[in-house]
Each structure stands twice: as C-alpha cells, then as structure tokens.
Amino acid sequence: MAGYSLIDNPPNLARIRQVIFECKEPIEISLEEFETYWPFIDNVWVKQRSNSSKEGHCTTDYYMCRLRRPTHRTSETRPLPEGKRPRKKRVREGGMCNFQIKVVRFEGAYSTVTIARTPGSSHVHSHDLDYIDKVKRNSGLMEFARKEAVKGYLPSSIYTKFQEEPEKLFEAGGKFCTVTDVRNVSAKWRIQNPEVNLVPHEGYTYQKGHGIVRAQSASDTNQPAVARKQPNFTALSPLPPDTLSFPQFPLEFLDAYLPGHDEKRELPHVTLSYASSMDSKISLLPGMQTVLSGPEAKLMTHYLRSRHDAILIGVGTVLADNPGLNCRLEGAGGFGGLGRMWQPRPVVIDPTGRWPVHPECRMLRTAVEGKGKAPWVIVSPGAQIHPQKLMMLKGYGGDFLRIVEYNQNWRLRWEAILRALASEGIKSVMIEGGGTVLSELLNPEYTEFIDSIIVTVAPTYLGRGGVGVSPDSKRDEQGKPNAALNPREIKWVPLGQNVIMCGKIRAAPSGG
C-alpha cells in the first residue's frame, strides 16, 4: 500500500473554498455540505459569539476574519519563569480586515446552513485566500495529517506523501504546509503514546541528507504514485433526470433588464416575466396549464430564475399548477451545484391563507430533495393559520409573513409586500403570475416599483375565453382613451419558436 493517497478532498474544493471566502451573496447549503467544506475554510475565521432562537430551530454563530484580531499582546505583569526564553512569536496588530459573517444553522425537515455577511462587514477581504493559508492551516487539511499520525507514522513521512500530491494539497489550502505543521498536529498523540516507535510508510525510507523518500523497487515501474482506486468521496453525484442543460445560446441581451450585483436600493429589483399568446393570453382557461414557451424560452426562464433572489406568484396559480418554482439548470443547487446556489425563494401571495401546506406539495418536496427553497407565504392579519400548518411550513424552512397594510380596494399594498421582502434580505424578485397579479402590477400606480418586463410571445392565439394579462384602461385629462403603459428601451429578440420582448418600466433615475 505504498501508493495510497492521504488527501481525500471533497468535489470542487478549491472553487467552493473561494466562494465561501468571498461570500459575495448569502450561501445556503445543506448541513452535510457545511460539515464537509467548512473545516477547509475555518482558518479564515475567528468565532465571536453565538445565539439560538427560542424554539431551538435556529442557531447563529458570528465570525470575524482572523486578520481583524491581534495575535499577541505584550504583558509586563506576567514575567517568564526563570530559565525560560520568550517565544519568537510574530506580532499582528489586528484590524487588518473588517470582513465579518454569520452562520445560521436551521434544523428541520431539510436542515440547512446559511452563510452571509453581517451588516457591519466590509464588502471584500483586504487580502486573498493564499495570504490566510500562509498565516494559518485549516483543520480539514490537518485532519488528513492527524489520521496518519495516529497510525504511528513519522511526521516527515506524512509530509513527504503530502508533497507527492501537490494539486490536491494546494486545493485543500496546503500550499504553505510545512513538516512542522505535521509535527504539531501529531504531538498530542505522541505524548499520549510515548512507547510507540514511529516508522515511515511502507515503501518509504530515511535517506541521509534527503529525509524520508520513496524506496525504489521493481514494482515502482508499474505502480503509480497514487493508488488507482480514487476515494468514493470525490465522485460527483449523478444529475437528476429533470436537469436542464445550461443555455448554449447568447443571453447577454437580458443583462440590461436584470438586477445589478452591487446596486444599493431600498426595495428589491422587480422583474415581471411571463409567456403570452399573440392575443395577450397566458392560458386557455382559468386554472388550466397552457404551454406557450418553446425549449429555448424554457431554458431562458430558468436562467432568469437563477438571477433573482425570489419568485413571486399568486395563490390561484399555486392551487391550479402545483409548481416547484425552482431553477433546474445544470449547476444550480440540487442539480450539480453547491447547496441552494442559483435557487430563488418562492413567495406566494395568499391573503386569506387558502394554500394547504402538505408534504406532497411540489414546492415542499423540492425543498426536502435539496432542489430548491421552501416558500414564504404572504398573508393578511385576518388569515387563520392553524399552528400545525405554521410549524409544518417552518419545519421545511418556509414561513408565513403577515402584511398589515392595505390599499383603497382592501388589497394588500404591494409596497408593503416588497418592503417586507427587502427586510428579509431579498434584493430581487421575479413575478411570474398569475393573470390577476400581473395585470394589477401593470397599472400606472405601480410603475415606480416595477423595474423591467420580459415577455415570451408565442405564435398562437388562445381566443376570447383565455386568461388575459392587461392593465386597466386609461384616459387622458379630456377623457379620451390613452395607452395604459409604454415600456421603454424595448428589445425584440427571436428565440426558437418564440420572440422575447424586453422593456423597462420604472422611470430612469434623474442625472445630476
């Protein structure tokens, strides 16, 4: 077994270490993924404090970047014992980096961990990941060394085998790993087992002037340095059968109508997106699913979902279609990606609490399978929500959000809904339906809340009995009919059997 590998990295380790290090957006992953990857990035952070929710479902740990904390403070009140020399410890003043995160653990039907920057954090680290890896080694890498040390192997032998796999070593954050690091991690076991005679690995020997080296043998010509059998740990899981290929056609034409990454605003970016017939109908009959998007437009819709924090629909559409409201593109969470990456939060407008929370609902099944997030349900103060229904939804990671503000028609105010979503960290919302929700939001009084509209137009007429999308009629000051809405910066782009219409609705901010 001279050639077995010591470094069993999980899949895509280097990329995932970088994603967690940068933490540009909140990262929601499963508890299993967190426990797998966090040890390989824990060298970046120093824990500050923890707190738990009253129900015990949620635990929040707060961390600061290691470079924010000073490493050494001199103390004249604590003299060294006689005969003991002071350690040559490198002093770091602290305050070098103000990056801070919180790690929220949620225990439920599908336990998750969310990693996000805290409000007082800087947007980026003042250093790169290599710098931290040089300052301190992560516990995931050191665990590989510890597992070998407790078998009675020499630290120098462990280090030699590490160096034979430089790509794996660097991927795990071991670019600056030294033989001293290996000695330190094995010291506790050596103290507890002083009678054990440490030995090199089989097939390795001590060579004066070179330390531990691989012993040459006839079998070396046929035996590779690393065992032929790769650890099962590193094999990627097969993609679900309903996975969609990432679009191979250009989608840059959408960029101007999508939310910006660093855009600072009070309310979320709102995109209206739906498929329509030539006569502005979205379905043949109320409650009847009608396919209007071709294969290319379907991929585009899932791409749009990946670019938004939330998808919003009315309860009527949920009851009629039982949608999953997730992103099924390859690379999204549950479809080859990490955690809930690219997965938007479903939001259901349900003022009276009609939606029956049931384990067989597609949105909840999707959440349990790790292919999407559980929904937030917007309800009015008068909605009667049974405690069991509330606890079930919370157990899946969802929740009910009560909105107490109404408009003149006794409907929930859209500004209050968007403000509530913003307070929950939602920066962008894609509104997909149904007809009532879309038609209402196309009215002039809501133009200040709607940023863009992306409509997939199908080459068909559904007829007068179909469910239409249209704002209310509008008249000018003289009472003459007038156009209800005129989107600006229009683009028409053919896409397969459909044509995509993109436009902006909210007035452009004035210059100055």
Coordinates of C-alpha atoms in Angstrom, one line a residue, residues 93-409:
E93 CA -1.7 44.3 15.5
G94 CA -5.2 43.3 14.3
G95 CA -7.7 45.4 12.4
M96 CA -6.2 44.5 9.1
C97 CA -9.5 43.2 7.7
N98 CA -13.1 44.0 8.7
F99 CA -14.8 41.1 6.9
Q100 CA -17.5 39.5 9.2
I101 CA -20.0 36.8 8.6
K102 CA -22.8 35.0 10.4
V103 CA -23.5 31.3 10.1
V104 CA -27.2 30.4 10.6
R105 CA -28.0 26.7 11.2
F106 CA -31.6 25.7 10.7
E107 CA -32.8 22.3 12.0
G108 CA -35.9 21.0 10.2
A109 CA -37.2 18.6 7.6
Y110 CA -34.3 19.7 5.5
S111 CA -31.6 21.1 7.7
T112 CA -29.7 24.0 6.2
V113 CA -26.8 26.4 6.9
T114 CA -26.8 29.9 5.6
I115 CA -23.5 31.9 5.5
A116 CA -23.9 35.6 4.9
R117 CA -22.0 38.9 5.6
T118 CA -23.1 40.8 8.6
P119 CA -24.4 44.4 8.2
G120 CA -21.2 46.0 9.6
S121 CA -18.9 43.9 7.4
S122 CA -16.7 45.2 4.6
H123 CA -17.7 44.0 1.1
V124 CA -14.4 42.3 0.4
H125 CA -11.4 41.0 2.4
S126 CA -8.3 43.2 2.5
H127 CA -6.3 40.1 1.4
D128 CA -6.6 37.0 -0.7
L129 CA -7.1 33.4 0.4
D130 CA -3.5 32.5 -0.1
Y131 CA -2.5 35.0 2.5
I132 CA -4.7 33.4 5.1
D133 CA -3.5 29.9 4.1
K134 CA 0.1 31.2 4.8
V135 CA -0.9 32.6 8.2
K136 CA -2.8 29.5 9.5
R137 CA -3.6 26.0 8.2
N138 CA -7.2 24.8 8.1
S139 CA -8.5 21.9 10.2
G140 CA -9.6 19.9 7.2
L141 CA -6.1 19.6 5.8
M142 CA -4.6 19.0 9.3
E143 CA -7.1 16.2 9.9
F144 CA -5.6 14.3 7.0
A145 CA -2.2 14.5 8.8
R146 CA -3.7 13.6 12.2
K147 CA -5.3 10.4 10.8
E148 CA -1.9 9.2 9.6
A149 CA -0.1 10.3 12.7
V150 CA -2.3 8.1 15.0
K151 CA -1.3 5.1 12.9
G152 CA 2.3 5.6 14.2
Y153 CA 3.9 7.2 11.1
L154 CA 6.7 9.7 11.2
P155 CA 5.6 13.3 10.6
S156 CA 8.4 13.6 7.9
S157 CA 6.9 10.5 6.2
I158 CA 3.4 12.1 6.2
Y159 CA 4.8 15.3 4.9
T160 CA 6.6 13.5 2.1
K161 CA 3.5 11.8 1.0
F162 CA 1.6 15.2 1.1
Q163 CA 4.2 16.7 -1.2
E164 CA 3.7 13.9 -3.8
E165 CA 0.2 15.2 -4.5
P166 CA 0.7 19.0 -4.9
E167 CA -2.5 19.7 -6.8
K168 CA -4.7 18.1 -4.1
L169 CA -2.6 19.7 -1.4
F170 CA -3.0 23.2 -2.9
E171 CA -6.7 22.6 -3.5
A172 CA -7.1 21.8 0.2
G173 CA -5.3 25.0 1.2
G174 CA -1.9 23.4 1.9
K175 CA 0.3 25.5 -0.4
F176 CA 2.3 26.7 2.6
C177 CA 2.1 23.5 4.7
T178 CA 5.4 22.5 6.4
V179 CA 6.7 19.4 8.2
T180 CA 6.5 21.5 11.4
D181 CA 2.7 21.7 10.9
V182 CA 2.5 17.9 10.7
R183 CA 4.7 17.5 13.8
N184 CA 2.5 19.9 15.7
V185 CA -0.8 18.1 14.8
S186 CA 0.7 14.7 15.8
A187 CA 2.3 16.0 19.1
K188 CA -0.7 15.2 21.3
W189 CA -0.9 11.6 20.2
R190 CA 2.9 11.2 20.6
I191 CA 2.7 12.4 24.2
Q192 CA -0.1 10.0 25.0
N193 CA 1.7 7.1 23.3
P194 CA 5.5 7.6 24.1
E195 CA 6.2 3.8 23.8
V196 CA 5.3 3.7 20.1
N197 CA 8.2 3.6 17.7
L198 CA 7.3 5.9 14.8
V199 CA 8.0 4.5 11.3
P200 CA 7.9 5.7 7.7
H201 CA 5.2 4.5 5.4
E202 CA 5.6 1.2 3.6
G203 CA 7.8 1.7 0.6
Y204 CA 9.5 4.8 2.1
T205 CA 12.8 5.0 3.9
Y206 CA 15.1 7.6 5.5
Q207 CA 17.9 8.8 3.3
K208 CA 20.7 11.0 4.9
G209 CA 20.6 14.5 3.6
H210 CA 17.2 14.0 1.9
G211 CA 14.9 12.8 4.8
I212 CA 12.1 10.4 4.0
V213 CA 12.0 9.3 0.4
R214 CA 10.2 6.7 -1.6
A215 CA 12.2 3.5 -1.7
Q216 CA 13.0 2.3 -5.3
S217 CA 11.7 -1.2 -6.2
A218 CA 10.9 -3.2 -9.3
S219 CA 7.2 -2.6 -8.7
D220 CA 7.6 1.2 -8.9
T221 CA 7.7 1.0 -12.7
N222 CA 4.2 -0.4 -12.8
Q223 CA 2.7 1.2 -9.6
P224 CA 1.7 4.9 -9.9
A225 CA 2.5 7.3 -7.1
V226 CA -1.2 7.5 -6.2
A227 CA -3.4 4.4 -5.8
R228 CA -5.5 3.6 -8.8
K229 CA -8.6 3.5 -6.6
Q230 CA -9.9 7.0 -6.1
P231 CA -11.9 7.7 -2.9
N232 CA -15.6 7.4 -3.4
F233 CA -15.9 10.8 -1.6
T234 CA -14.7 12.7 -4.7
A235 CA -17.2 11.3 -7.2
L236 CA -19.9 13.8 -8.1
S237 CA -23.5 12.5 -7.7
P238 CA -25.4 11.8 -10.9
L239 CA -27.6 14.7 -12.0
P240 CA -31.4 14.3 -11.6
P241 CA -33.3 13.2 -14.7
D242 CA -35.1 16.5 -14.9
T243 CA -31.9 18.6 -15.1
L244 CA -31.9 21.2 -17.9
S245 CA -28.7 21.9 -19.8
F246 CA -27.3 25.4 -19.3
P247 CA -28.3 27.6 -22.3
Q248 CA -25.7 27.4 -25.1
F249 CA -27.2 30.4 -26.9
P250 CA -26.4 34.1 -26.2
L251 CA -28.4 35.7 -23.3
E252 CA -26.5 38.9 -23.0
F253 CA -29.5 40.8 -24.4
L254 CA -31.2 40.2 -21.0
D255 CA -28.4 41.9 -18.9
A256 CA -29.8 45.4 -19.0
Y257 CA -33.1 44.2 -17.6
L258 CA -31.8 42.1 -14.8
P259 CA -30.8 43.1 -11.2
G260 CA -27.3 44.5 -10.7
H261 CA -25.0 42.9 -8.1
D262 CA -23.8 46.0 -6.3
E263 CA -26.9 48.1 -6.8
K264 CA -27.9 49.8 -3.5
R265 CA -31.7 50.4 -3.2
E266 CA -34.5 50.5 -0.6
L267 CA -36.8 48.0 -2.4
P268 CA -36.0 44.9 -4.4
H269 CA -35.4 45.0 -8.2
V270 CA -38.7 43.7 -9.6
T271 CA -39.0 41.9 -13.0
L272 CA -42.3 40.8 -14.5
S273 CA -41.8 37.7 -16.6
Y274 CA -44.4 35.5 -18.3
A275 CA -45.3 33.7 -21.5
S276 CA -48.2 35.1 -23.6
S277 CA -50.1 34.3 -26.8
M278 CA -50.4 36.8 -29.6
D279 CA -53.7 38.0 -28.1
S280 CA -52.1 38.6 -24.7
K281 CA -53.5 35.4 -23.0
I282 CA -51.5 33.3 -20.6
S283 CA -53.8 30.2 -20.5
L284 CA -56.8 28.8 -22.4
L285 CA -59.0 28.7 -19.3
P286 CA -58.7 29.8 -15.6
G287 CA -56.7 27.1 -13.7
M288 CA -55.7 25.3 -17.0
Q289 CA -51.9 24.9 -17.7
T290 CA -51.1 26.0 -21.2
V291 CA -47.7 25.5 -22.7
L292 CA -46.6 28.6 -24.6
S293 CA -42.8 28.5 -24.3
G294 CA -40.6 26.5 -26.6
P295 CA -37.5 24.6 -25.4
E296 CA -35.2 27.7 -25.7
A297 CA -37.6 30.0 -23.9
K298 CA -38.0 27.4 -21.1
L299 CA -34.2 27.4 -20.6
M300 CA -34.2 31.2 -20.6
T301 CA -36.9 31.2 -17.9
H302 CA -34.8 29.0 -15.6
Y303 CA -31.9 31.3 -16.3
L304 CA -34.0 34.3 -15.2
R305 CA -34.9 32.4 -12.0
S306 CA -31.2 31.8 -11.3
R307 CA -30.6 35.6 -11.5
H308 CA -33.3 36.5 -8.9
D309 CA -33.5 36.1 -5.1
A310 CA -37.2 35.2 -5.2
I311 CA -40.0 34.1 -7.5
L312 CA -43.5 35.5 -6.6
I313 CA -46.9 34.2 -7.8
G314 CA -50.5 34.3 -6.6
V315 CA -52.1 31.5 -4.7
G316 CA -54.5 30.8 -7.5
T317 CA -51.6 29.8 -9.7
V318 CA -50.2 27.6 -6.9
L319 CA -53.5 25.8 -6.4
A320 CA -54.0 25.3 -10.2
D321 CA -50.5 24.3 -11.2
N322 CA -48.7 23.0 -8.1
P323 CA -45.4 24.4 -9.3
G324 CA -41.9 23.7 -8.0
L325 CA -40.7 27.3 -8.5
N326 CA -37.0 26.3 -8.7
C327 CA -34.1 26.5 -11.1
R328 CA -33.4 23.2 -12.8
L329 CA -30.3 24.3 -14.8
E330 CA -27.2 22.2 -14.5
G331 CA -25.0 23.9 -11.9
A332 CA -27.9 25.0 -9.7
G333 CA -28.2 23.7 -6.1
G334 CA -29.6 20.1 -6.3
F335 CA -28.6 19.9 -10.0
G336 CA -24.8 19.6 -9.6
G337 CA -24.3 22.9 -7.7
L338 CA -23.4 23.7 -4.1
G339 CA -26.3 23.9 -1.6
R340 CA -29.1 26.2 -2.9
M341 CA -26.9 28.0 -5.3
W342 CA -29.0 29.8 -8.0
Q343 CA -32.2 28.7 -6.3
P344 CA -34.7 31.5 -5.7
R345 CA -37.1 31.7 -2.8
P346 CA -40.7 31.0 -3.8
V347 CA -43.1 33.7 -2.5
V348 CA -46.9 33.0 -2.6
I349 CA -49.4 35.9 -2.2
D350 CA -52.2 34.2 -0.2
P351 CA -54.1 36.9 1.8
T352 CA -56.7 34.5 3.3
G353 CA -54.4 31.5 3.8
R354 CA -56.0 29.2 1.3
W355 CA -52.9 27.2 0.3
P356 CA -52.9 23.8 2.1
V357 CA -49.4 23.1 3.4
H358 CA -49.0 19.4 2.5
P359 CA -45.8 17.3 2.4
E360 CA -46.7 16.2 -1.2
C361 CA -46.8 19.8 -2.5
R362 CA -44.1 20.1 -5.1
M363 CA -42.5 23.2 -3.5
L364 CA -42.1 21.3 -0.2
R365 CA -40.9 18.1 -2.0
T366 CA -38.4 20.2 -3.9
A367 CA -37.1 21.7 -0.7
V368 CA -36.7 18.3 1.0
E369 CA -34.8 17.0 -2.0
G370 CA -32.4 19.9 -1.9
K371 CA -33.5 21.2 -5.3
G372 CA -35.0 24.5 -4.2
K373 CA -36.2 26.5 -1.2
A374 CA -39.4 26.3 0.8
P375 CA -41.9 29.1 0.2
W376 CA -42.7 32.2 2.1
V377 CA -46.5 32.8 2.2
I378 CA -47.7 36.4 2.3
V379 CA -51.0 36.6 4.4
S380 CA -53.2 39.3 5.8
P381 CA -53.7 39.8 9.6
G382 CA -57.1 38.1 9.4
A383 CA -55.8 34.9 7.8
Q384 CA -56.5 32.0 10.2
I385 CA -53.3 29.8 10.1
H386 CA -53.5 26.6 12.1
P387 CA -50.5 26.2 14.4
Q388 CA -49.8 22.8 12.9
K389 CA -49.8 24.3 9.4
L390 CA -47.4 27.0 10.6
M391 CA -45.0 24.6 12.3
M392 CA -45.0 22.3 9.2
L393 CA -44.1 25.1 6.9
K394 CA -41.3 26.3 9.2
G395 CA -40.1 22.7 9.5
Y396 CA -39.4 22.8 5.8
G397 CA -37.6 26.1 6.0
G398 CA -40.5 28.3 4.9
D399 CA -42.7 30.8 6.8
F400 CA -45.8 32.9 6.8
L401 CA -45.2 36.7 6.5
R402 CA -48.2 38.9 7.7
I403 CA -48.7 42.2 5.9
V404 CA -50.9 44.7 7.8
E405 CA -51.1 47.5 5.1
Y406 CA -54.0 47.7 2.6
N407 CA -54.7 49.8 -0.4
Q408 CA -58.1 51.6 -1.1
N409 CA -59.5 48.4 -2.5

